[in-house]
C-alpha cells in the first residue's frame, strides 16, 4: 500500500507530548507499506481491533489505544490516506466518518 502522507505522522510524533507515538506509528507505517489489502476483511485479518467505517475509512488503535489513526483506503489503487491522528480524547471530539 502507498501511504499519503507520512509527514502527518512525523509531525504528530515530533510534538514532545506525543513523542511516545513515534515507535508504534513507524511500526504501523512499515507494516501497512508492505500490505496488500483488497477489502476490509484483509485489514481485520491483521488488525482485529481496527474499526471499519463507512466510505472506506478505518480507525486503527495505536500504542495500546492511547492514540487513534483514521485513514481512508482506495483499495483498487492501493492507497492509504491519513485523515486524522490524535489521542483517544481528541478522537472522541470528531466525527470520523466526516473527516
mmCIF file of N, CA and C in Angstrom:
data_model
loop_
_atom_site.group_PDB
_atom_site.id
_atom_site.type_symbol
_atom_site.label_atom_id
_atom_site.label_comp_id
_atom_site.label_asym_id
_atom_site.label_seq_id
_atom_site.Cartn_x
_atom_site.Cartn_y
_atom_site.Cartn_z
ATOM 1 N N UNK A 1 0.854 -1.176 0.000
ATOM 2 C CA UNK A 1 0.000 0.000 0.000
ATOM 3 C C UNK A 1 0.904 1.245 0.000
ATOM 4 N N UNK A 2 0.420 2.263 -0.643
ATOM 5 C CA UNK A 2 1.110 3.547 -0.652
ATOM 6 C C UNK A 2 0.404 4.456 0.347
ATOM 7 N N UNK A 3 1.164 5.081 1.231
ATOM 8 C CA UNK A 3 0.593 5.898 2.303
ATOM 9 C C UNK A 3 0.786 7.376 1.981
ATOM 10 N N UNK A 4 -0.320 8.113 1.976
ATOM 11 C CA UNK A 4 -0.320 9.544 1.693
ATOM 12 C C UNK A 4 -0.794 10.253 2.957
ATOM 13 N N UNK A 5 -0.166 11.035 3.578
ATOM 14 C CA UNK A 5 1.211 11.452 3.618
ATOM 15 C C UNK A 5 1.822 11.052 4.958
ATOM 16 N N UNK A 6 2.990 10.481 4.888
ATOM 17 C CA UNK A 6 3.701 10.074 6.098
ATOM 18 C C UNK A 6 4.059 11.284 6.955
ATOM 19 N N UNK A 7 4.214 12.418 6.306
ATOM 20 C CA UNK A 7 4.574 13.650 7.007
ATOM 21 C C UNK A 7 3.615 13.949 8.165
ATOM 22 N N UNK A 8 2.347 13.645 8.003
ATOM 23 C CA UNK A 8 1.368 13.888 9.068
ATOM 24 C C UNK A 8 1.707 13.076 10.316
ATOM 25 N N UNK A 9 2.157 11.844 10.110
ATOM 26 C CA UNK A 9 2.551 11.005 11.248
ATOM 27 C C UNK A 9 3.783 11.595 11.927
ATOM 28 N N UNK A 10 4.769 11.973 11.121
ATOM 29 C CA UNK A 10 6.015 12.525 11.668
ATOM 30 C C UNK A 10 5.752 13.811 12.443
ATOM 31 N N UNK A 11 4.922 14.684 11.873
ATOM 32 C CA UNK A 11 4.615 15.945 12.560
ATOM 33 C C UNK A 11 3.923 15.690 13.895
ATOM 34 N N UNK A 12 3.140 14.630 13.962
ATOM 35 C CA UNK A 12 2.471 14.300 15.213
ATOM 36 C C UNK A 12 3.480 13.834 16.259
ATOM 37 N N UNK A 13 4.323 12.852 15.909
ATOM 38 C CA UNK A 13 5.241 12.306 16.908
ATOM 39 C C UNK A 13 6.369 13.273 17.265
ATOM 40 N N UNK A 14 6.619 14.275 16.425
ATOM 41 C CA UNK A 14 7.656 15.253 16.751
ATOM 42 C C UNK A 14 7.213 16.234 17.843
ATOM 43 N N UNK A 15 5.937 16.275 18.143
ATOM 44 C CA UNK A 15 5.465 17.099 19.249
ATOM 45 C C UNK A 15 5.877 16.394 20.551
ATOM 46 N N UNK A 16 6.561 17.104 21.428
ATOM 47 C CA UNK A 16 7.081 16.457 22.643
ATOM 48 C C UNK A 16 6.042 15.659 23.437
ATOM 49 N N UNK A 17 4.817 16.142 23.519
ATOM 50 C CA UNK A 17 3.822 15.429 24.326
ATOM 51 C C UNK A 17 3.337 14.142 23.669
ATOM 52 N N UNK A 18 3.634 13.960 22.366
ATOM 53 C CA UNK A 18 3.237 12.738 21.664
ATOM 54 C C UNK A 18 4.443 11.915 21.214
ATOM 55 N N UNK A 19 5.609 12.202 21.773
ATOM 56 C CA UNK A 19 6.843 11.527 21.358
ATOM 57 C C UNK A 19 6.762 10.011 21.507
ATOM 58 N N UNK A 20 5.971 9.533 22.458
ATOM 59 C CA UNK A 20 5.856 8.091 22.662
ATOM 60 C C UNK A 20 5.087 7.392 21.537
ATOM 61 N N UNK A 21 4.519 8.161 20.617
ATOM 62 C CA UNK A 21 3.796 7.562 19.495
ATOM 63 C C UNK A 21 4.722 7.217 18.329
ATOM 64 N N UNK A 22 5.958 7.686 18.370
ATOM 65 C CA UNK A 22 6.861 7.508 17.230
ATOM 66 C C UNK A 22 7.054 6.032 16.874
ATOM 67 N N UNK A 23 7.464 5.244 17.816
ATOM 68 C CA UNK A 23 7.743 3.828 17.519
ATOM 69 C C UNK A 23 6.503 3.072 17.027
ATOM 70 N N UNK A 24 5.350 3.196 17.709
ATOM 71 C CA UNK A 24 4.163 2.493 17.205
ATOM 72 C C UNK A 24 3.708 2.987 15.834
ATOM 73 N N UNK A 25 3.814 4.287 15.568
ATOM 74 C CA UNK A 25 3.409 4.809 14.262
ATOM 75 C C UNK A 25 4.370 4.369 13.162
ATOM 76 N N UNK A 26 5.657 4.332 13.477
ATOM 77 C CA UNK A 26 6.619 3.843 12.490
ATOM 78 C C UNK A 26 6.382 2.362 12.194
ATOM 79 N N UNK A 27 6.055 1.586 13.223
ATOM 80 C CA UNK A 27 5.760 0.160 13.025
ATOM 81 C C UNK A 27 4.514 -0.009 12.166
ATOM 82 N N UNK A 28 3.469 0.783 12.437
ATOM 83 C CA UNK A 28 2.248 0.723 11.626
ATOM 84 C C UNK A 28 2.572 1.072 10.178
ATOM 85 N N UNK A 29 3.331 2.137 9.970
ATOM 86 C CA UNK A 29 3.695 2.575 8.622
ATOM 87 C C UNK A 29 4.445 1.468 7.880
ATOM 88 N N UNK A 30 5.410 0.866 8.531
ATOM 89 C CA UNK A 30 6.205 -0.199 7.927
ATOM 90 C C UNK A 30 5.328 -1.384 7.511
ATOM 91 N N UNK A 31 4.431 -1.792 8.388
ATOM 92 C CA UNK A 31 3.554 -2.933 8.099
ATOM 93 C C UNK A 31 2.575 -2.626 6.977
ATOM 94 N N UNK A 32 1.990 -1.442 7.004
ATOM 95 C CA UNK A 32 0.992 -1.087 6.000
ATOM 96 C C UNK A 32 1.647 -0.903 4.632
ATOM 97 N N UNK A 33 2.848 -0.367 4.616
ATOM 98 C CA UNK A 33 3.559 -0.184 3.352
ATOM 99 C C UNK A 33 3.757 -1.521 2.626
ATOM 100 N N UNK A 34 3.941 -2.579 3.377
ATOM 101 C CA UNK A 34 4.137 -3.913 2.791
ATOM 102 C C UNK A 34 2.821 -4.638 2.515
ATOM 103 N N UNK A 35 1.727 -4.149 3.067
ATOM 104 C CA UNK A 35 0.436 -4.836 2.969
ATOM 105 C C UNK A 35 -0.148 -4.752 1.563
ATOM 106 N N UNK A 36 -1.002 -5.706 1.281
ATOM 107 C CA UNK A 36 -1.781 -5.710 0.038
ATOM 108 C C UNK A 36 -3.230 -5.987 0.426
ATOM 109 N N UNK A 37 -3.972 -4.911 0.655
ATOM 110 C CA UNK A 37 -5.358 -5.031 1.082
ATOM 111 C C UNK A 37 -6.292 -4.864 -0.106
ATOM 112 N N UNK A 38 -7.175 -5.810 -0.261
ATOM 113 C CA UNK A 38 -8.181 -5.730 -1.318
ATOM 114 C C UNK A 38 -9.553 -5.340 -0.787
ATOM 115 N N UNK A 39 -9.732 -5.474 0.534
ATOM 116 C CA UNK A 39 -11.029 -5.187 1.135
ATOM 117 C C UNK A 39 -10.869 -5.087 2.657
ATOM 118 N N UNK A 40 -11.901 -4.641 3.360
ATOM 119 C CA UNK A 40 -11.810 -4.506 4.819
ATOM 120 C C UNK A 40 -11.483 -5.815 5.546
ATOM 121 N N UNK A 41 -11.904 -6.946 5.008
ATOM 122 C CA UNK A 41 -11.613 -8.232 5.654
ATOM 123 C C UNK A 41 -10.105 -8.480 5.738
ATOM 124 N N UNK A 42 -9.363 -8.017 4.749
ATOM 125 C CA UNK A 42 -7.907 -8.164 4.773
ATOM 126 C C UNK A 42 -7.302 -7.388 5.940
ATOM 127 N N UNK A 43 -7.869 -6.221 6.218
ATOM 128 C CA UNK A 43 -7.385 -5.406 7.340
ATOM 129 C C UNK A 43 -7.713 -6.091 8.659
ATOM 130 N N UNK A 44 -8.947 -6.550 8.799
ATOM 131 C CA UNK A 44 -9.375 -7.198 10.044
ATOM 132 C C UNK A 44 -8.573 -8.471 10.328
ATOM 133 N N UNK A 45 -8.105 -9.135 9.280
ATOM 134 C CA UNK A 45 -7.299 -10.343 9.473
ATOM 135 C C UNK A 45 -5.988 -10.025 10.183
ATOM 136 N N UNK A 46 -5.435 -8.858 9.939
ATOM 137 C CA UNK A 46 -4.169 -8.450 10.556
ATOM 138 C C UNK A 46 -4.394 -7.606 11.810
ATOM 139 N N UNK A 47 -5.386 -6.716 11.751
ATOM 140 C CA UNK A 47 -5.661 -5.783 12.844
ATOM 141 C C UNK A 47 -7.088 -6.007 13.334
ATOM 142 N N UNK A 48 -7.275 -6.980 14.191
ATOM 143 C CA UNK A 48 -8.633 -7.334 14.632
ATOM 144 C C UNK A 48 -9.313 -6.200 15.410
ATOM 145 N N UNK A 49 -8.525 -5.285 15.991
ATOM 146 C CA UNK A 49 -9.111 -4.169 16.737
ATOM 147 C C UNK A 49 -9.399 -2.945 15.874
ATOM 148 N N UNK A 50 -9.072 -3.008 14.597
ATOM 149 C CA UNK A 50 -9.373 -1.887 13.703
ATOM 150 C C UNK A 50 -10.885 -1.780 13.546
ATOM 151 N N UNK A 51 -11.362 -0.556 13.437
ATOM 152 C CA UNK A 51 -12.792 -0.317 13.232
ATOM 153 C C UNK A 51 -13.010 0.095 11.788
ATOM 154 N N UNK A 52 -13.880 -0.622 11.113
ATOM 155 C CA UNK A 52 -14.192 -0.329 9.724
ATOM 156 C C UNK A 52 -15.388 0.623 9.705
ATOM 157 N N UNK A 53 -15.222 1.777 9.072
ATOM 158 C CA UNK A 53 -16.270 2.781 8.985
ATOM 159 C C UNK A 53 -16.796 2.851 7.554
ATOM 160 N N UNK A 54 -17.762 3.729 7.355
ATOM 161 C CA UNK A 54 -18.292 3.972 6.012
ATOM 162 C C UNK A 54 -17.229 4.652 5.154
ATOM 163 N N UNK A 55 -17.477 4.690 3.861
ATOM 164 C CA UNK A 55 -16.622 5.408 2.905
ATOM 165 C C UNK A 55 -15.170 4.927 2.919
ATOM 166 N N UNK A 56 -14.979 3.627 3.135
ATOM 167 C CA UNK A 56 -13.644 3.028 3.101
ATOM 168 C C UNK A 56 -12.692 3.618 4.139
ATOM 169 N N UNK A 57 -13.233 4.074 5.244
ATOM 170 C CA UNK A 57 -12.391 4.594 6.309
ATOM 171 C C UNK A 57 -12.197 3.529 7.378
ATOM 172 N N UNK A 58 -11.009 3.592 7.988
ATOM 173 C CA UNK A 58 -10.633 2.624 9.013
ATOM 174 C C UNK A 58 -9.993 3.377 10.170
ATOM 175 N N UNK A 59 -10.306 2.959 11.393
ATOM 176 C CA UNK A 59 -9.701 3.528 12.595
ATOM 177 C C UNK A 59 -8.783 2.477 13.186
ATOM 178 N N UNK A 60 -7.514 2.849 13.368
ATOM 179 C CA UNK A 60 -6.531 1.965 13.981
ATOM 180 C C UNK A 60 -6.223 2.452 15.390
ATOM 181 N N UNK A 61 -6.104 1.527 16.314
ATOM 182 C CA UNK A 61 -5.669 1.831 17.671
ATOM 183 C C UNK A 61 -4.145 1.778 17.686
ATOM 184 N N UNK A 62 -3.528 2.845 18.158
ATOM 185 C CA UNK A 62 -2.078 2.960 18.173
ATOM 186 C C UNK A 62 -1.600 3.069 19.621
ATOM 187 N N UNK A 63 -0.514 2.392 19.917
ATOM 188 C CA UNK A 63 0.106 2.446 21.254
ATOM 189 C C UNK A 63 -0.884 2.010 22.334
ATOM 190 N N UNK A 64 -1.458 0.841 22.152
ATOM 191 C CA UNK A 64 -2.374 0.312 23.155
ATOM 192 C C UNK A 64 -3.634 1.137 23.302
ATOM 193 N N UNK A 65 -4.102 1.715 22.213
ATOM 194 C CA UNK A 65 -5.322 2.513 22.158
ATOM 195 C C UNK A 65 -5.156 3.899 22.784
ATOM 196 N N UNK A 66 -3.918 4.310 23.024
ATOM 197 C CA UNK A 66 -3.680 5.667 23.527
ATOM 198 C C UNK A 66 -3.942 6.688 22.422
ATOM 199 N N UNK A 67 -3.647 6.294 21.191
ATOM 200 C CA UNK A 67 -3.841 7.158 20.034
ATOM 201 C C UNK A 67 -4.755 6.481 19.030
ATOM 202 N N UNK A 68 -5.399 7.303 18.209
ATOM 203 C CA UNK A 68 -6.265 6.798 17.149
ATOM 204 C C UNK A 68 -5.784 7.363 15.825
ATOM 205 N N UNK A 69 -5.768 6.513 14.830
ATOM 206 C CA UNK A 69 -5.361 6.888 13.487
ATOM 207 C C UNK A 69 -6.504 6.548 12.544
ATOM 208 N N UNK A 70 -7.024 7.563 11.848
ATOM 209 C CA UNK A 70 -8.112 7.360 10.893
ATOM 210 C C UNK A 70 -7.529 7.507 9.493
ATOM 211 N N UNK A 71 -7.809 6.526 8.667
ATOM 212 C CA UNK A 71 -7.331 6.552 7.286
ATOM 213 C C UNK A 71 -8.497 6.272 6.339
ATOM 214 N N UNK A 72 -8.329 6.703 5.109
ATOM 215 C CA UNK A 72 -9.254 6.343 4.043
ATOM 216 C C UNK A 72 -8.467 5.493 3.059
ATOM 217 N N UNK A 73 -9.058 4.408 2.616
ATOM 218 C CA UNK A 73 -8.344 3.467 1.756
ATOM 219 C C UNK A 73 -9.016 3.367 0.398
ATOM 220 N N UNK A 74 -8.214 3.520 -0.629
ATOM 221 C CA UNK A 74 -8.637 3.276 -2.007
ATOM 222 C C UNK A 74 -8.056 1.913 -2.376
ATOM 223 N N UNK A 75 -8.852 0.878 -2.182
ATOM 224 C CA UNK A 75 -8.369 -0.494 -2.347
ATOM 225 C C UNK A 75 -7.866 -0.772 -3.759
ATOM 226 N N UNK A 76 -8.587 -0.326 -4.778
ATOM 227 C CA UNK A 76 -8.211 -0.610 -6.164
ATOM 228 C C UNK A 76 -6.861 0.002 -6.503
ATOM 229 N N UNK A 77 -6.619 1.183 -5.991
ATOM 230 C CA UNK A 77 -5.355 1.881 -6.271
ATOM 231 C C UNK A 77 -4.244 1.518 -5.298
ATOM 232 N N UNK A 78 -4.594 0.906 -4.180
ATOM 233 C CA UNK A 78 -3.593 0.560 -3.174
ATOM 234 C C UNK A 78 -3.051 1.772 -2.441
ATOM 235 N N UNK A 79 -3.944 2.712 -2.121
ATOM 236 C CA UNK A 79 -3.525 3.952 -1.464
ATOM 237 C C UNK A 79 -4.233 4.103 -0.121
ATOM 238 N N UNK A 80 -3.469 4.520 0.881
ATOM 239 C CA UNK A 80 -3.984 4.803 2.220
ATOM 240 C C UNK A 80 -3.753 6.288 2.494
ATOM 241 N N UNK A 81 -4.837 7.018 2.718
ATOM 242 C CA UNK A 81 -4.755 8.449 3.020
ATOM 243 C C UNK A 81 -4.907 8.663 4.524
ATOM 244 N N UNK A 82 -3.955 9.355 5.130
ATOM 245 C CA UNK A 82 -4.050 9.701 6.547
ATOM 246 C C UNK A 82 -5.078 10.826 6.679
ATOM 247 N N UNK A 83 -6.099 10.616 7.513
ATOM 248 C CA UNK A 83 -7.147 11.619 7.719
ATOM 249 C C UNK A 83 -7.084 12.264 9.096
ATOM 250 N N UNK A 84 -6.609 11.511 10.104
ATOM 251 C CA UNK A 84 -6.571 12.041 11.471
ATOM 252 C C UNK A 84 -5.613 11.196 12.289
ATOM 253 N N UNK A 85 -4.847 11.857 13.135
ATOM 254 C CA UNK A 85 -4.061 11.183 14.164
ATOM 255 C C UNK A 85 -4.181 12.035 15.416
ATOM 256 N N UNK A 86 -4.504 11.391 16.523
ATOM 257 C CA UNK A 86 -4.654 12.128 17.768
ATOM 258 C C UNK A 86 -4.866 11.190 18.933
ATOM 259 N N UNK A 87 -5.039 11.782 20.094
ATOM 260 C CA UNK A 87 -5.292 10.992 21.296
ATOM 261 C C UNK A 87 -6.712 10.427 21.228
ATOM 262 N N UNK A 88 -6.971 9.489 22.092
ATOM 263 C CA UNK A 88 -8.314 8.913 22.173
ATOM 264 C C UNK A 88 -9.322 10.017 22.509
ATOM 265 N N UNK A 89 -8.939 10.914 23.399
ATOM 266 C CA UNK A 89 -9.817 12.017 23.791
ATOM 267 C C UNK A 89 -10.096 12.952 22.608
ATOM 268 N N UNK A 90 -9.072 13.268 21.824
ATOM 269 C CA UNK A 90 -9.257 14.115 20.641
ATOM 270 C C UNK A 90 -10.145 13.409 19.613
ATOM 271 N N UNK A 91 -9.945 12.123 19.465
ATOM 272 C CA UNK A 91 -10.751 11.340 18.522
ATOM 273 C C UNK A 91 -12.233 11.402 18.900
ATOM 274 N N UNK A 92 -12.518 11.355 20.183
ATOM 275 C CA UNK A 92 -13.915 11.380 20.637
ATOM 276 C C UNK A 92 -14.620 12.696 20.292
ATOM 277 N N UNK A 93 -13.861 13.721 19.951
ATOM 278 C CA UNK A 93 -14.455 15.026 19.626
ATOM 279 C C UNK A 93 -14.708 15.207 18.132
ATOM 280 N N UNK A 94 -14.328 14.237 17.317
ATOM 281 C CA UNK A 94 -14.521 14.370 15.871
ATOM 282 C C UNK A 94 -15.563 13.366 15.393
ATOM 283 N N UNK A 95 -16.045 13.585 14.197
ATOM 284 C CA UNK A 95 -16.905 12.600 13.536
ATOM 285 C C UNK A 95 -16.014 11.940 12.494
ATOM 286 N N UNK A 96 -15.493 10.789 12.813
ATOM 287 C CA UNK A 96 -14.505 10.123 11.963
ATOM 288 C C UNK A 96 -15.024 9.828 10.576
ATOM 289 N N UNK A 97 -16.327 9.666 10.432
ATOM 290 C CA UNK A 97 -16.880 9.365 9.118
ATOM 291 C C UNK A 97 -17.005 10.591 8.224
ATOM 292 N N UNK A 98 -16.769 11.782 8.795
ATOM 293 C CA UNK A 98 -16.924 13.002 8.016
ATOM 294 C C UNK A 98 -15.622 13.774 7.828
ATOM 295 N N UNK A 99 -14.525 13.215 8.230
ATOM 296 C CA UNK A 99 -13.258 13.932 8.044
ATOM 297 C C UNK A 99 -12.602 13.545 6.738
#
